[in-house]
PDB file of C-alpha atoms in Angstrom:
ATOM      1  CA  MET P   1     -53.602  24.741  93.604  1.00 68.00           C
ATOM      2  CA  ALA P   2     -54.564  23.310  96.999  1.00 89.00           C
ATOM      3  CA  VAL P   3     -53.594  25.573  99.876  1.00 93.00           C
ATOM      4  CA  LYS P   4     -53.036  24.269 103.408  1.00 94.00           C
ATOM      5  CA  ILE P   5     -52.585  25.917 106.777  1.00 95.00           C
ATOM      6  CA  ARG P   6     -49.869  23.904 108.479  1.00 94.00           C
ATOM      7  CA  LEU P   7     -46.880  24.007 110.815  1.00 94.00           C
ATOM      8  CA  THR P   8     -43.221  24.394 109.865  1.00 93.00           C
ATOM      9  CA  ARG P   9     -40.641  23.275 112.390  1.00 92.00           C
ATOM     10  CA  LEU P  10     -37.906  25.509 113.745  1.00 92.00           C
ATOM     11  CA  GLY P  11     -35.675  25.195 116.788  1.00 91.00           C
ATOM     12  CA  ASP P  12     -32.890  22.895 117.842  1.00 92.00           C
ATOM     13  CA  LYS P  13     -32.938  19.184 118.402  1.00 93.00           C
ATOM     14  CA  LYS P  14     -35.414  18.261 121.160  1.00 92.00           C
ATOM     15  CA  SER P  15     -36.597  21.878 121.518  1.00 92.00           C
ATOM     16  CA  PRO P  16     -39.224  22.372 118.828  1.00 92.00           C
ATOM     17  CA  PHE P  17     -40.724  25.695 117.815  1.00 92.00           C
ATOM     18  CA  TYR P  18     -43.307  26.011 115.047  1.00 94.00           C
ATOM     19  CA  ARG P  19     -44.618  28.646 112.673  1.00 94.00           C
ATOM     20  CA  VAL P  20     -48.218  28.491 111.520  1.00 95.00           C
ATOM     21  CA  VAL P  21     -48.040  29.113 107.775  1.00 95.00           C
ATOM     22  CA  VAL P  22     -50.086  28.980 104.593  1.00 95.00           C
ATOM     23  CA  ALA P  23     -48.406  26.846 101.935  1.00 94.00           C
ATOM     24  CA  ASP P  24     -49.107  24.939  98.755  1.00 92.00           C
ATOM     25  CA  SER P  25     -49.949  21.344  99.672  1.00 89.00           C
ATOM     26  CA  ARG P  26     -47.298  20.045  97.264  1.00 90.00           C
ATOM     27  CA  SER P  27     -44.409  21.962  98.855  1.00 88.00           C
ATOM     28  CA  PRO P  28     -42.246  20.275 101.537  1.00 86.00           C
ATOM     29  CA  ARG P  29     -42.853  20.841 105.259  1.00 83.00           C
ATOM     30  CA  ASP P  30     -40.136  23.467 105.679  1.00 82.00           C
ATOM     31  CA  GLY P  31     -40.289  24.688 102.086  1.00 85.00           C
ATOM     32  CA  LYS P  32     -41.743  27.723 100.371  1.00 88.00           C
ATOM     33  CA  VAL P  33     -44.642  29.434 102.168  1.00 90.00           C
ATOM     34  CA  ILE P  34     -47.306  31.823 100.925  1.00 94.00           C
ATOM     35  CA  ALA P  35     -48.008  33.610 104.219  1.00 94.00           C
ATOM     36  CA  ASN P  36     -46.846  33.499 107.820  1.00 95.00           C
ATOM     37  CA  LEU P  37     -49.769  33.515 110.289  1.00 95.00           C
ATOM     38  CA  GLY P  38     -48.016  33.172 113.641  1.00 95.00           C
ATOM     39  CA  THR P  39     -46.043  30.942 116.003  1.00 94.00           C
ATOM     40  CA  PHE P  40     -46.590  28.000 118.349  1.00 94.00           C
ATOM     41  CA  ASP P  41     -44.201  26.971 121.149  1.00 93.00           C
ATOM     42  CA  PRO P  42     -45.224  23.594 122.642  1.00 92.00           C
ATOM     43  CA  LEU P  43     -42.646  23.823 125.449  1.00 91.00           C
ATOM     44  CA  ALA P  44     -43.787  27.196 126.820  1.00 87.00           C
ATOM     45  CA  THR P  45     -46.183  27.209 129.748  1.00 79.00           C
ATOM     46  CA  GLU P  46     -48.126  30.413 128.975  1.00 80.00           C
ATOM     47  CA  ASN P  47     -49.051  32.286 125.786  1.00 74.00           C
ATOM     48  CA  ALA P  48     -47.534  29.590 123.625  1.00 88.00           C
ATOM     49  CA  ILE P  49     -49.757  30.375 120.620  1.00 92.00           C
ATOM     50  CA  ASN P  50     -49.450  33.731 118.834  1.00 93.00           C
ATOM     51  CA  VAL P  51     -51.537  33.677 115.652  1.00 94.00           C
ATOM     52  CA  ASP P  52     -53.097  36.538 113.665  1.00 94.00           C
ATOM     53  CA  LYS P  53     -56.815  35.794 113.941  1.00 94.00           C
ATOM     54  CA  GLU P  54     -57.991  38.030 111.081  1.00 95.00           C
ATOM     55  CA  ALA P  55     -55.438  36.693 108.604  1.00 94.00           C
ATOM     56  CA  THR P  56     -56.237  33.095 109.555  1.00 94.00           C
ATOM     57  CA  LEU P  57     -59.988  33.559 109.129  1.00 94.00           C
ATOM     58  CA  ASP P  58     -59.349  35.349 105.828  1.00 95.00           C
ATOM     59  CA  TRP P  59     -57.342  32.374 104.499  1.00 94.00           C
ATOM     60  CA  VAL P  60     -59.974  29.902 105.708  1.00 94.00           C
ATOM     61  CA  ALA P  61     -62.633  31.968 103.915  1.00 94.00           C
ATOM     62  CA  LYS P  62     -60.518  31.783 100.748  1.00 93.00           C
ATOM     63  CA  GLY P  63     -60.533  27.994 100.980  1.00 93.00           C
ATOM     64  CA  ALA P  64     -57.307  27.102 102.803  1.00 93.00           C
ATOM     65  CA  GLN P  65     -57.702  23.794 104.648  1.00 93.00           C
ATOM     66  CA  PRO P  66     -55.890  23.429 107.995  1.00 93.00           C
ATOM     67  CA  THR P  67     -54.118  20.144 108.667  1.00 92.00           C
ATOM     68  CA  ASP P  68     -55.241  18.131 111.699  1.00 90.00           C
ATOM     69  CA  THR P  69     -52.403  19.443 113.865  1.00 92.00           C
ATOM     70  CA  ALA P  70     -52.810  23.039 112.699  1.00 93.00           C
ATOM     71  CA  ARG P  71     -56.560  22.823 113.350  1.00 93.00           C
ATOM     72  CA  ALA P  72     -55.882  21.590 116.905  1.00 91.00           C
ATOM     73  CA  VAL P  73     -53.533  24.527 117.518  1.00 93.00           C
ATOM     74  CA  LEU P  74     -56.044  27.029 116.097  1.00 93.00           C
ATOM     75  CA  VAL P  75     -58.874  25.552 118.178  1.00 92.00           C
ATOM     76  CA  LYS P  76     -56.684  25.795 121.277  1.00 91.00           C
ATOM     77  CA  ALA P  77     -55.997  29.463 120.419  1.00 91.00           C
ATOM     78  CA  GLY P  78     -59.755  30.079 120.103  1.00 92.00           C
ATOM     79  CA  ILE P  79     -59.635  30.995 116.414  1.00 93.00           C
ATOM     80  CA  LEU P  80     -61.500  28.020 114.941  1.00 91.00           C
ATOM     81  CA  GLU P  81     -64.373  25.960 116.288  1.00 89.00           C
ATOM     82  CA  PRO P  82     -63.758  22.254 116.952  1.00 86.00           C
ATOM     83  CA  VAL P  83     -65.139  19.899 114.338  1.00 81.00           C
ATOM     84  CA  PRO P  84     -67.795  17.607 115.797  1.00 78.00           C
ATOM     85  CA  TYR P  85     -67.223  13.896 115.358  1.00 73.00           C
ATOM     86  CA  LYS P  86     -69.389  12.317 112.666  1.00 66.00           C
ATOM     87  CA  ALA P  87     -69.813   8.622 112.114  1.00 60.00           C
ATOM     88  CA  LYS P  88     -69.353   7.521 108.530  1.00 59.00           C
ATOM     89  CA  ALA P  89     -72.611   7.485 106.614  1.00 61.00           C
ATOM     90  CA  ASN P  90     -71.999   4.058 105.068  1.00 64.00           C
ATOM     91  CA  ALA P  91     -70.445   2.457 108.129  1.00 62.00           C
ATOM     92  CA  LYS P  92     -71.683  -0.982 109.082  1.00 67.00           C
ATOM     93  CA  PRO P  93     -71.955  -2.001 112.728  1.00 66.00           C
ATOM     94  CA  ALA P  94     -69.052  -4.070 113.993  1.00 66.00           C
ATOM     95  CA  THR P  95     -69.690  -7.805 113.994  1.00 69.00           C
ATOM     96  CA  PRO P  96     -67.549 -10.531 115.530  1.00 68.00           C
ATOM     97  CA  LYS P  97     -65.498 -12.546 113.039  1.00 68.00           C
ATOM     98  CA  GLU P  98     -66.840 -15.963 112.248  1.00 65.00           C
ATOM     99  CA  LYS P  99     -64.685 -18.956 113.066  1.00 64.00           C
ATOM    100  CA  LYS P 100     -63.340 -20.830 110.091  1.00 64.00           C
ATOM    101  CA  LYS P 101     -64.573 -24.416 109.743  1.00 64.00           C
ATOM    102  CA  LYS P 102     -61.939 -27.026 109.062  1.00 61.00           C
TER     103      LYS P 102
END
């Protein structure tokens, strides 16, 4: 069972509010959750992120993978470290396309 740390959406139309949750990767976005870690309010100006640091680090240690958006929220909260950019190991340098001969 793959476990993800992700956001579930709450709130009215055009006023989003999110919960940071741990859920099975196969469950729908607003479906069944395993644990509730905290909240995120993108419209608030201050203290918009309230997440339990110990519980989050415990789930990450157990192998839960945060989604890209959840990772960005947790980095902004100071819970996780940002992931450094890595170039692909097998990437070839970009070359201009050759013109087709007619």
